[in-house]
Short mmCIF file of C-alpha atoms and ligand atoms in Angstrom, two decimals:
data_model
loop_
_atom_site.label_atom_id
_atom_site.label_comp_id
_atom_site.label_asym_id
_atom_site.label_seq_id
_atom_site.Cartn_x
_atom_site.Cartn_y
_atom_site.Cartn_z
CA UNK R 70 -11.49 -16.09 21.49
CA UNK R 71 -9.21 -12.98 21.07
CA UNK R 72 -9.55 -11.12 24.54
CA UNK R 73 -7.54 -7.78 25.44
CA UNK R 74 -6.75 -6.94 28.78
CA UNK R 75 -6.50 -3.18 29.91
CA UNK R 76 -4.97 -2.79 33.59
CA UNK R 77 -2.97 -0.13 35.16
CA UNK R 78 -0.94 -2.92 36.66
CA UNK R 79 0.86 -6.14 35.55
CA UNK R 80 3.18 -8.10 37.52
CA UNK R 81 6.20 -8.17 37.64
CA UNK R 82 6.37 -5.13 35.63
CA UNK R 83 4.12 -2.68 37.82
CA UNK R 84 2.15 -3.80 40.97
CA UNK R 85 1.14 -2.29 44.13
CA UNK R 86 -1.49 -5.47 45.15
CA UNK R 87 -3.38 -8.01 43.67
CA UNK R 88 -4.57 -6.33 40.63
CA UNK R 89 -1.05 -6.55 39.45
CA UNK R 90 -0.97 -10.34 40.04
CA UNK R 91 -4.21 -11.25 38.66
CA UNK R 92 -3.70 -8.84 35.59
CA UNK R 93 -0.90 -11.24 34.67
CA UNK R 94 -1.67 -14.52 36.01
CA UNK R 95 -5.39 -14.82 34.45
CA UNK R 96 -4.27 -13.92 31.01
CA UNK R 97 -1.34 -16.66 31.03
CA UNK R 98 -3.88 -19.04 32.38
CA UNK R 99 -6.61 -18.24 29.42
CA UNK R 100 -3.60 -18.28 27.16
CA UNK R 101 -2.82 -22.00 28.27
CA UNK R 102 -6.24 -23.19 27.55
CA UNK R 103 -5.75 -21.82 24.02
CA UNK R 104 -7.15 -18.56 23.86
CA UNK R 105 -5.54 -15.49 22.12
CA UNK R 106 -4.95 -13.27 24.92
CA UNK R 107 -2.70 -9.89 25.55
CA UNK R 108 -2.47 -7.14 27.92
CA UNK R 109 -2.07 -3.61 27.56
CA UNK R 110 -0.54 -1.49 30.46
CA UNK R 111 0.94 1.88 31.04
CA UNK R 112 4.93 1.96 30.53
CA UNK R 113 5.48 3.14 34.20
CA UNK R 114 8.96 4.11 35.61
CA UNK R 115 8.68 0.96 37.50
CA UNK R 116 8.30 -1.08 34.57
CA UNK R 117 11.47 0.59 32.63
CA UNK R 118 13.40 -0.03 35.81
CA UNK R 119 12.50 -3.69 35.82
CA UNK R 120 13.80 -4.01 32.13
CA UNK R 121 16.85 -1.85 32.88
CA UNK R 122 17.90 -4.12 35.91
CA UNK R 123 17.79 -6.99 33.39
CA UNK R 124 19.91 -5.28 30.65
CA UNK R 125 17.10 -5.69 28.15
CA UNK R 126 14.31 -3.10 26.63
CA UNK R 127 10.85 -3.97 25.10
CA UNK R 128 10.64 -3.68 21.21
CA UNK R 129 8.93 -1.13 19.73
CA UNK R 130 5.86 -2.17 18.23
CA UNK R 131 4.49 0.43 15.64
CA UNK R 132 5.55 4.00 14.77
CA UNK R 133 4.59 6.37 17.56
CA UNK R 134 1.28 8.41 17.05
CA UNK R 135 -0.56 11.47 18.37
CA UNK R 136 -3.74 10.98 20.68
CA UNK R 137 -5.78 14.18 21.05
CA UNK R 138 -7.07 14.86 24.35
CA UNK R 139 -8.96 17.84 24.80
CA UNK R 140 -7.51 19.22 21.73
CA UNK R 141 -3.97 18.96 22.44
CA UNK R 142 -2.00 16.17 20.75
CA UNK R 143 0.17 13.89 22.69
CA UNK R 144 2.75 11.70 21.13
CA UNK R 145 3.00 7.99 22.48
CA UNK R 146 5.06 5.01 21.77
CA UNK R 147 3.62 1.37 21.86
CA UNK R 148 6.34 -1.12 23.18
CA UNK R 149 5.93 -4.75 23.58
CA UNK R 150 7.23 -7.85 25.60
CA UNK R 151 5.83 -10.92 27.04
CA UNK R 152 4.60 -11.72 30.30
CA UNK R 153 7.68 -13.62 31.93
CA UNK R 154 7.35 -17.62 31.84
CA UNK R 155 4.78 -17.18 28.82
CA UNK R 156 4.17 -16.14 25.21
CA UNK R 157 1.52 -13.57 26.16
CA UNK R 158 2.16 -10.36 24.63
CA UNK R 159 2.49 -7.14 26.85
CA UNK R 160 2.12 -3.69 25.18
CA UNK R 161 3.39 -0.86 26.96
CA UNK R 162 1.84 2.58 26.24
CA UNK R 163 4.55 4.96 26.87
CA UNK R 164 4.64 8.51 27.15
CA UNK R 165 7.44 9.54 29.63
CA UNK R 166 5.93 12.80 31.15
CA UNK R 167 2.81 11.04 32.39
CA UNK R 168 4.11 7.72 33.43
CA UNK R 169 7.67 7.94 34.21
CA UNK R 170 6.88 9.63 37.73
CA UNK R 171 8.77 9.00 40.82
CA UNK R 172 6.78 8.14 44.12
CA UNK R 173 4.88 5.03 42.77
CA UNK R 174 2.20 4.07 40.06
CA UNK R 175 -0.43 6.31 41.18
CA UNK R 176 1.63 9.56 42.47
CA UNK R 177 0.49 13.01 42.04
CA UNK R 178 1.64 15.13 39.26
CA UNK R 179 4.47 17.78 40.08
CA UNK R 180 2.00 20.31 41.17
CA UNK R 181 0.60 17.87 43.76
CA UNK R 182 -2.74 17.23 41.88
CA UNK R 183 -4.10 13.95 41.17
CA UNK R 184 -4.35 13.48 37.49
CA UNK R 185 -5.03 9.95 37.27
CA UNK R 186 -8.34 10.30 35.21
CA UNK R 187 -6.14 12.45 32.56
CA UNK R 188 -3.42 9.72 32.30
CA UNK R 189 -5.56 6.80 32.34
CA UNK R 190 -7.67 8.26 29.43
CA UNK R 191 -4.91 8.78 27.28
CA UNK R 192 -3.79 5.07 28.09
CA UNK R 193 -6.96 3.94 27.07
CA UNK R 194 -7.13 6.28 23.95
CA UNK R 195 -3.69 5.26 23.11
CA UNK R 196 -4.39 1.38 23.40
CA UNK R 197 -7.35 1.38 21.45
CA UNK R 198 -5.81 3.51 18.66
CA UNK R 199 -3.04 1.02 18.55
CA UNK R 200 -5.36 -1.81 18.56
CA UNK R 201 -6.76 -0.40 15.40
CA UNK R 202 -3.48 0.62 13.90
CA UNK R 203 -2.42 -3.04 14.34
CA UNK R 204 -5.58 -4.50 13.00
CA UNK R 205 -6.03 -6.38 16.28
CA UNK R 206 -9.49 -6.31 17.08
CA UNK R 207 -10.44 -8.08 20.27
CA UNK R 208 -13.73 -10.03 20.59
CA UNK R 209 -13.58 -9.02 24.58
CA UNK R 210 -12.36 -6.21 25.89
CA UNK R 211 -11.57 -7.02 29.52
CA UNK R 212 -10.56 -3.92 31.60
CA UNK R 213 -9.50 -4.24 35.32
CA UNK R 214 -10.87 -1.57 38.09
CA UNK R 215 -11.43 1.95 37.39
CA UNK R 216 -8.32 3.16 35.52
CA UNK R 217 -9.09 1.67 32.07
CA UNK R 218 -12.86 2.68 32.79
CA UNK R 219 -13.20 4.76 29.79
CA UNK R 220 -12.85 1.79 27.39
CA UNK R 221 -15.95 0.06 28.14
CA UNK R 222 -17.68 3.57 28.37
CA UNK R 223 -16.59 4.47 24.81
CA UNK R 224 -18.02 1.14 23.43
CA UNK R 225 -21.31 1.48 25.24
CA UNK R 226 -24.48 3.65 24.45
CA UNK R 227 -24.95 3.06 20.82
CA UNK R 228 -26.14 6.52 20.08
CA UNK R 229 -22.71 7.68 19.77
CA UNK R 230 -20.31 4.87 19.96
CA UNK R 231 -17.52 4.42 17.18
CA UNK R 232 -18.44 1.18 15.11
CA UNK R 233 -15.21 -0.23 15.47
CA UNK R 234 -16.79 -1.35 19.05
CA UNK R 235 -19.81 -3.28 17.22
CA UNK R 236 -17.91 -6.38 17.46
CA UNK R 237 -16.32 -5.99 20.60
CA UNK R 238 -17.93 -6.98 23.84
CA UNK R 239 -16.63 -5.50 27.35
CA UNK R 240 -16.10 -7.21 30.81
CA UNK R 241 -15.49 -5.38 33.77
CA UNK R 242 -13.37 -7.04 36.84
CA UNK R 243 -13.72 -4.94 40.22
CA UNK R 244 -10.63 -6.04 42.27
CA UNK R 245 -11.68 -3.50 44.87
CA UNK R 246 -14.82 -1.35 44.99
CA UNK R 247 -13.18 1.01 47.30
CA UNK R 248 -11.13 2.69 44.62
CA UNK R 249 -13.57 4.29 42.23
CA UNK R 250 -11.66 7.04 40.33
CA UNK R 251 -13.57 9.98 41.77
CA UNK R 252 -12.96 13.53 39.89
CA UNK R 253 -15.00 16.87 40.00
CA UNK R 254 -17.39 17.59 37.15
CA UNK R 255 -15.06 20.11 35.42
CA UNK R 256 -13.08 17.25 34.55
CA UNK R 257 -15.43 15.84 31.91
CA UNK R 258 -13.95 17.13 28.91
CA UNK R 259 -10.94 14.76 29.67
CA UNK R 260 -13.09 11.82 28.99
CA UNK R 261 -14.40 13.22 25.42
CA UNK R 262 -17.75 11.71 26.30
CA UNK R 263 -20.97 13.42 25.44
CA UNK R 264 -22.95 15.78 27.62
CA UNK R 265 -25.54 13.09 28.32
CA UNK R 266 -23.43 10.75 30.05
CA UNK R 267 -23.34 13.17 32.64
CA UNK R 268 -27.02 14.59 32.47
CA UNK R 269 -28.27 11.03 32.14
CA UNK R 270 -26.27 9.89 35.24
CA UNK R 271 -24.19 7.37 33.59
CA UNK R 272 -20.69 8.67 34.84
CA UNK R 273 -21.92 10.81 37.45
CA UNK R 274 -22.36 9.82 41.01
CA UNK R 275 -23.30 12.15 43.79
CA UNK R 276 -22.48 15.21 41.65
CA UNK R 277 -18.92 13.69 40.78
CA UNK R 278 -17.47 12.05 38.11
CA UNK R 279 -17.15 8.37 38.98
CA UNK R 280 -15.28 6.23 36.49
CA UNK R 281 -15.99 2.97 38.06
CA UNK R 282 -19.57 3.73 38.19
CA UNK R 283 -19.49 4.63 34.53
CA UNK R 284 -17.62 1.27 33.73
CA UNK R 285 -20.04 -0.55 35.59
CA UNK R 286 -22.82 0.78 33.66
CA UNK R 287 -21.13 0.35 30.44
CA UNK R 288 -19.82 -3.15 30.64
CA UNK R 289 -21.55 -5.97 29.18
CA UNK R 290 -21.12 -8.24 32.26
CA UNK R 291 -19.28 -7.01 35.56
CA UNK R 292 -17.28 -9.69 37.41
CA UNK R 293 -15.62 -9.45 41.15
CA UNK R 294 -12.88 -11.53 42.75
CA UNK R 295 -15.22 -13.63 44.75
CA UNK R 296 -18.60 -14.79 45.13
CA UNK R 297 -18.95 -13.56 48.73
CA UNK R 298 -17.68 -10.27 47.51
CA UNK R 299 -20.17 -10.27 44.62
CA UNK R 300 -22.77 -10.47 47.22
CA UNK R 301 -20.98 -7.86 49.79
CA UNK R 302 -20.68 -4.96 47.37
CA UNK R 303 -24.44 -5.08 46.66
CA UNK R 304 -25.25 -4.34 50.40
CA UNK R 305 -24.96 -0.51 51.57
CA UNK R 306 -22.25 -1.95 54.39
CA UNK R 307 -19.91 -3.22 51.22
CA UNK R 308 -20.69 -1.19 48.11
CA UNK R 309 -18.91 2.11 48.96
CA UNK R 310 -21.89 4.15 47.56
CA UNK R 311 -22.33 2.00 44.48
CA UNK R 312 -24.39 -0.77 46.01
CA UNK R 313 -27.64 0.48 44.30
CA UNK R 314 -25.88 0.60 40.92
CA UNK R 315 -24.38 -2.65 41.32
CA UNK R 316 -27.97 -4.23 42.43
CA UNK R 317 -29.50 -2.76 39.18
CA UNK R 318 -26.53 -4.64 37.51
CA UNK R 319 -27.36 -7.81 39.46
CA UNK R 320 -28.32 -10.18 36.47
CA UNK R 321 -24.76 -9.26 34.89
CA UNK R 322 -22.65 -9.51 37.78
CA UNK R 323 -20.85 -12.46 39.17
CA UNK R 324 -17.95 -13.43 41.59
CA UNK R 325 -15.13 -15.71 40.55
CA UNK R 326 -12.37 -16.39 43.02
CA UNK R 327 -8.77 -15.43 41.88
CA UNK R 328 -6.35 -18.21 41.38
CA UNK R 329 -2.85 -18.01 42.20
CA UNK R 330 0.21 -18.28 39.82
CA UNK R 331 1.95 -21.54 40.66
CA UNK R 332 5.01 -20.80 38.60
CA UNK R 333 5.72 -17.59 40.82
CA UNK R 334 4.26 -19.16 44.18
CA UNK R 335 5.72 -22.67 44.65
CA UNK R 336 7.86 -23.75 47.54
CA UNK R 337 9.54 -26.53 45.60
CA UNK R 338 11.17 -24.14 42.88
CA UNK R 339 10.86 -20.71 44.59
CA UNK R 340 14.25 -18.73 43.89
CA UNK R 341 13.92 -16.67 46.78
CA UNK R 342 13.90 -19.39 49.25
CA UNK R 343 17.10 -20.90 51.00
CA UNK R 344 15.73 -24.41 50.86
CA UNK R 345 12.83 -25.82 48.89
CA UNK R 346 10.09 -28.44 50.34
CA UNK R 347 6.90 -30.03 49.50
CA UNK R 348 3.83 -31.67 50.79
CA UNK R 349 5.61 -35.01 50.80
CA UNK R 350 8.75 -33.62 52.11
CA UNK R 351 8.66 -30.53 54.53
CA UNK R 352 11.94 -30.33 55.71
CA UNK R 353 12.90 -27.24 53.92
CA UNK R 354 10.55 -25.22 55.52
CA UNK R 355 12.59 -25.42 58.94
CA UNK R 356 15.42 -23.72 56.95
CA UNK R 357 13.11 -20.96 55.74
CA UNK R 358 12.00 -20.28 59.38
CA UNK R 359 15.52 -20.09 60.34
CA UNK R 360 16.48 -17.64 57.77
CA UNK R 361 13.43 -15.40 58.47
CA UNK R 362 14.31 -15.57 62.20
CA UNK R 363 17.76 -14.27 61.17
CA UNK R 364 16.29 -11.43 59.03
CA UNK R 365 14.01 -10.46 61.73
CA UNK R 366 16.41 -10.82 64.61
CA UNK R 367 14.54 -13.60 66.56
CA UNK R 368 16.22 -16.57 67.92
CA UNK R 369 16.31 -19.58 65.62
CA UNK R 370 16.19 -21.85 68.06
CA UNK R 371 13.15 -20.49 70.18
CA UNK R 372 10.04 -22.84 69.13
CA UNK R 373 7.58 -19.79 69.67
CA UNK R 374 5.17 -19.52 66.94
CA UNK R 375 5.56 -17.05 64.18
CA UNK R 376 2.78 -15.00 62.74
CA UNK R 377 3.62 -13.42 59.63
CA UNK R 378 1.85 -10.84 57.67
CA UNK R 379 2.52 -9.15 54.04
CA UNK R 380 0.08 -6.23 52.74
CA UNK R 381 -0.61 -2.75 52.00
CA UNK R 382 -0.84 -0.82 55.36
CA UNK R 383 -4.37 0.65 54.34
CA UNK R 384 -7.47 0.69 56.91
CA UNK R 385 -9.02 -2.08 54.80
CA UNK R 386 -6.50 -4.56 55.95
CA UNK R 387 -6.79 -4.19 59.37
CA UNK R 388 -3.20 -3.92 60.36
CA UNK R 389 -4.43 -1.38 63.09
CA UNK R 390 -6.36 -4.30 64.65
CA UNK R 391 -3.08 -6.76 64.65
CA UNK R 392 -0.64 -3.95 65.92
CA UNK R 393 -3.16 -3.32 68.83
CA UNK R 394 -3.16 -6.88 69.66
CA UNK R 395 0.42 -7.42 69.31
CA UNK R 396 1.50 -6.77 72.75
CA UNK R 397 -1.09 -9.05 74.29
CA UNK R 398 0.15 -11.70 72.07
CA UNK R 399 3.71 -11.10 72.39
CA UNK R 400 3.19 -11.59 76.10
CA UNK R 401 1.54 -15.05 75.38
CA UNK R 402 4.70 -16.18 73.70
CA UNK R 403 3.83 -15.17 70.03
CA UNK R 404 6.42 -13.52 67.75
CA UNK R 405 5.05 -11.18 64.98
CA UNK R 406 6.72 -10.30 61.56
CA UNK R 407 4.98 -7.74 59.27
CA UNK R 408 6.00 -6.58 55.83
CA UNK R 409 4.06 -3.70 54.54
CA UNK R 410 4.01 0.03 53.42
CA UNK R 411 1.34 2.88 53.28
CA UNK R 412 -0.09 4.95 56.22
CA UNK R 413 2.58 6.86 58.25
CA UNK R 414 0.91 6.34 61.62
CA UNK R 415 0.67 2.52 61.09
CA UNK R 416 4.58 2.35 59.99
CA UNK R 417 5.21 4.37 63.19
CA UNK R 418 3.61 2.11 65.57
CA UNK R 419 5.79 -0.88 63.68
CA UNK R 420 8.52 1.19 64.47
CA UNK R 421 7.53 1.52 68.26
CA UNK R 422 6.75 -2.24 68.84
CA UNK R 423 9.98 -2.90 67.22
CA UNK R 424 11.77 -0.75 69.65
CA UNK R 425 9.65 -2.23 72.87
CA UNK R 426 9.99 -5.95 71.71
CA UNK R 427 13.12 -6.12 69.53
CA UNK R 428 13.12 -9.94 69.37
CA UNK R 429 9.59 -10.77 69.25
CA UNK R 430 8.27 -7.93 66.74
CA UNK R 431 9.75 -6.92 63.35
CA UNK R 432 8.25 -4.49 61.02
CA UNK R 433 9.65 -4.44 57.41
CA UNK R 434 8.83 -1.28 56.03
CA UNK R 435 8.73 -1.08 52.36
CA UNK R 436 7.89 -3.06 49.14
CA UNK R 437 9.99 -6.24 48.78
CA UNK R 438 9.01 -9.13 46.51
CA UNK R 439 11.75 -11.40 47.90
CA UNK R 440 11.03 -10.75 51.34
CA UNK R 441 7.32 -11.59 51.10
CA UNK R 442 8.12 -14.93 49.67
CA UNK R 443 10.59 -15.61 52.57
CA UNK R 444 8.01 -14.39 55.08
CA UNK R 445 5.37 -16.81 53.52
CA UNK R 446 7.62 -19.68 53.78
CA UNK R 447 9.43 -18.94 57.17
CA UNK R 448 6.12 -18.06 59.29
CA UNK R 449 4.09 -20.60 61.09
CA UNK R 450 0.91 -18.44 60.43
CA UNK R 451 -0.35 -16.00 58.36
CA UNK R 452 -2.64 -13.19 59.58
CA UNK R 453 -5.13 -11.34 57.84
CA UNK R 454 -7.33 -9.19 59.92
CA UNK R 455 -9.13 -7.65 56.98
CA UNK R 456 -12.03 -5.19 57.23
CA UNK R 457 -13.02 -6.29 54.07
CA UNK R 458 -11.07 -8.29 51.44
CA UNK R 459 -12.22 -8.90 47.93
CA UNK R 460 -10.60 -11.90 47.16
CA UNK R 461 -7.04 -11.83 48.94
CA UNK R 462 -3.97 -13.56 47.51
CA UNK R 463 -1.79 -13.84 50.29
CA UNK R 464 -3.92 -16.15 52.11
CA UNK R 465 -3.73 -18.64 49.15
CA UNK R 466 0.09 -18.23 49.10
CA UNK R 467 0.14 -19.09 52.51
CA UNK R 468 -1.61 -22.22 51.96
CA UNK R 469 0.42 -23.50 49.48
CA UNK R 470 3.64 -22.55 51.72
CA UNK R 471 2.31 -24.88 54.60
CA UNK R 472 1.54 -21.41 56.68
CA UNK R 473 -1.56 -21.59 58.25
CA UNK R 474 -3.89 -18.66 57.74
CA UNK R 475 -5.75 -16.96 60.71
CA UNK R 476 -8.29 -14.66 58.50
CA UNK R 477 -11.29 -12.49 59.31
CA UNK R 478 -14.50 -14.15 57.61
CA UNK R 479 -15.19 -11.43 55.04
CA UNK R 480 -14.84 -11.67 51.06
CA UNK R 481 -12.67 -14.16 49.51
CA UNK R 482 -11.03 -14.93 52.77
CA UNK R 483 -14.36 -16.57 53.84
CA UNK R 484 -14.43 -18.52 50.21
CA UNK R 485 -10.72 -19.67 50.42
CA UNK R 486 -10.29 -20.55 54.30
CA UNK R 487 -12.06 -23.24 55.98
CA UNK R 488 -11.76 -22.42 59.77
CA UNK R 489 -10.97 -24.99 62.18
CA UNK R 490 -13.87 -25.42 64.97
CA UNK R 491 -12.96 -28.67 66.67
CA UNK R 492 -14.70 -31.33 64.56
CA UNK R 493 -13.23 -30.68 61.11
CA UNK R 494 -9.56 -31.07 61.70
CA UNK R 495 -9.48 -33.67 58.47
CA UNK R 496 -10.45 -30.80 55.93
CA UNK R 497 -10.13 -27.46 58.05
CA UNK R 498 -7.08 -25.16 56.46
CA UNK R 499 -6.86 -22.10 58.69
CA UNK R 500 -8.66 -20.22 61.24
CA UNK R 501 -11.80 -17.61 61.08
CA UNK R 502 -12.82 -14.51 63.57
CA UNK R 503 -15.63 -12.48 62.65
CA UNK R 504 -15.39 -9.25 64.97
CA UNK R 505 -13.00 -6.70 63.74
CA UNK R 506 -11.44 -6.28 66.75
CA UNK R 507 -8.04 -6.69 68.38
CA UNK R 508 -9.72 -9.11 71.21
CA UNK R 509 -11.31 -11.27 68.52
CA UNK R 510 -8.24 -11.18 66.48
CA UNK R 511 -5.93 -12.01 69.20
CA UNK R 512 -8.23 -14.91 70.58
CA UNK R 513 -8.03 -16.50 67.29
CA UNK R 514 -4.12 -16.22 67.32
CA UNK R 515 -4.35 -18.02 70.49
CA UNK R 516 -6.50 -20.56 69.09
CA UNK R 517 -4.06 -21.31 66.35
CA UNK R 518 -1.20 -21.29 68.98
CA UNK R 519 -3.10 -23.99 71.19
CA UNK R 520 -3.16 -26.11 67.69
CA UNK R 521 0.41 -25.48 66.97
CA UNK R 522 1.68 -27.23 70.07
CA UNK R 523 -0.15 -30.35 69.26
CA UNK R 524 2.38 -31.18 66.40
CA UNK R 525 -0.34 -33.85 64.96
CA UNK R 526 -3.06 -31.35 64.47
CA UNK R 527 -0.90 -28.52 63.31
CA UNK R 528 0.86 -30.87 60.48
CA UNK R 529 -2.78 -31.82 59.38
CA UNK R 530 -3.71 -28.41 58.93
CA UNK R 531 -0.70 -27.36 57.06
CA UNK R 532 -0.92 -30.47 54.76
CA UNK R 533 -4.85 -29.60 54.25
CA UNK R 534 -3.78 -26.21 53.02
CA UNK R 535 -1.01 -27.27 50.98
CA UNK R 536 -3.56 -29.75 49.19
CA UNK R 537 -6.27 -27.19 48.49
CA UNK R 538 -6.03 -26.31 44.99
CA UNK R 539 -6.29 -22.43 44.12
CA UNK R 540 -4.54 -22.84 40.77
CA UNK R 541 -6.50 -20.77 37.72
CA UNK R 542 -8.07 -23.95 36.25
CA UNK R 543 -11.48 -23.75 37.08
CA UNK R 544 -11.77 -20.01 37.58
CA UNK R 545 -10.30 -19.48 33.95
CA UNK R 546 -13.10 -21.63 32.79
CA UNK R 547 -15.53 -19.20 34.59
CA UNK R 548 -13.96 -16.24 32.74
CA UNK R 549 -14.65 -18.10 29.71
CA UNK R 550 -18.19 -18.23 30.42
CA UNK R 551 -18.35 -14.81 31.29
CA UNK R 552 -16.93 -13.80 28.00
CA UNK R 553 -19.29 -15.83 26.29
CA UNK R 554 -22.26 -14.09 28.04
CA UNK R 555 -20.82 -10.76 27.33
CA UNK R 556 -21.04 -11.29 23.63
CA UNK R 557 -24.31 -12.82 24.14
CA UNK R 558 -25.65 -9.85 25.90
CA UNK R 559 -24.53 -7.51 23.11
CA UNK R 560 -25.85 -9.91 20.66
CA UNK R 561 -22.63 -10.95 19.11
CA UNK R 562 -21.55 -14.67 18.04
CA UNK R 563 -18.58 -16.11 19.72
P1 ADP P 284 -4.45 -6.00 47.62
O1 ADP P 284 -4.82 -6.34 46.12
O2 ADP P 284 -5.71 -5.60 48.36
O3 ADP P 284 -3.17 -5.23 48.04
P2 ADP P 284 -4.10 -9.14 47.66
O4 ADP P 284 -3.65 -9.82 48.70
O5 ADP P 284 -4.99 -9.64 46.74
O6 ADP P 284 -4.46 -7.42 48.27
O7 ADP P 284 -2.83 -9.09 47.18
C1 ADP P 284 -1.55 -8.35 47.62
C2 ADP P 284 -0.17 -8.71 46.81
O8 ADP P 284 0.57 -7.80 47.00
C3 ADP P 284 0.06 -9.94 47.22
O9 ADP P 284 0.90 -10.59 46.08
C4 ADP P 284 1.50 -9.43 48.07
O10 ADP P 284 2.53 -10.61 48.28
C5 ADP P 284 1.83 -8.31 47.64
N1 ADP P 284 2.41 -7.18 48.47
C6 ADP P 284 1.62 -6.22 49.23
N2 ADP P 284 2.18 -5.54 49.94
C7 ADP P 284 3.61 -5.93 49.79
C8 ADP P 284 4.75 -5.44 50.24
N3 ADP P 284 5.00 -4.60 51.04
N4 ADP P 284 5.92 -6.13 49.63
C9 ADP P 284 5.78 -7.14 48.93
N5 ADP P 284 4.62 -7.64 48.39
C10 ADP P 284 3.59 -7.04 48.85
#
């Protein structure tokens, strides 16, 4: 099957979180099963820097052309490369003044305005135009999150859609329903959609443009990144205002747990680690632990348990819960390493904790891929006290690295970690807690600490986790079924 993925992020070129990982690992997994898959992403400054650091540059794929948005022409180029470690083509939509912006992928323009709707609409129009010019019509257009949401909308609502879409089915994957692309109604002309999309409530939600809602309504099939999250987003507590829309779509909504890229996340080959290790020979993990201690300014000979965590410092991730619990945990002998960036208040709390407990708490502020690998390998425990978690990848990386996760039982964390409850040591892979409070989190970390000092139990937990298979195999098959169903829904053969 020919599948074109449209995404704002694709690792390693541009990534702020799991979206970037999946937009690159899923296409690679599907290509490995024989599908003809490619990926379309904006050519962000981050991507340009990635190539510059390597002294290479993607090739120009077709002659630059103009895209018209609100009557004004914008010249775009299409550059081509491949996803590292594969032959999957990546097409970059390049428009320097829109995508070469300092301050991160989703930063505001020079006037401080959020012009995401504008940038991503131009990205979608350019990508679709390029596909037409290249004669590459996909059988399935797979869009990720709200950013390329205009694509399924352009292909839906048959009264006015472009006939090019007649043979193209669309699939939307919601990686996080908390990010919806909400803009004022005055921005509607940017989308170039007819007025009935507004009056009919298709892209309108609560008086504003809601890109994710429009994409949900328009897509032939909607997926999200874990079975539990597929259920949670249909409830008022988990739907972030879109639960009603998602309930209406229930028969075409399914949850597929993300897989992990074992080429990138494998302690036997990981180039970021000082020593390698495997299920059969775990000795190298001790070197990784010693290196992490050196980086964090901890005493390497101290046997105290190390709790690591890597993630965006956003309310969703529950870092306030972790940081509030930290003093009590440190008093009880635990050491904590956090890598993350985001909310200034949380960054400030990390600095304070580090000043108070210099050899027991380390906060690395920033985004650092190599360090994230070192924390996964060097920690004993990986903490994820998320308030909600669509899938979560870091707990799966932790399992692969023999690091035992302590997670809140929500979304994909509930689907991927089997909590130890006393009787299931033979198959448990981590620790669960339910209440999103510092007290409940600390209690579960101390439960883990108790197991940590029983070496046989701990080694069993580590090995159970390392044996768990979260590679893409099964999930890639499930996506294939979704693609077939999307074509069926649209009355198309496959
Ligand atoms: P989300 O998509 O909500 O951010 P996931 O757990 O699905 O959460 O994916 C997060 C991804 O981003 C993981 O690959 C994680 O290692 C990476 N990541 C998050 N924050 C950082 C950081 N500060 N430095 C390096 N990698 C990070």
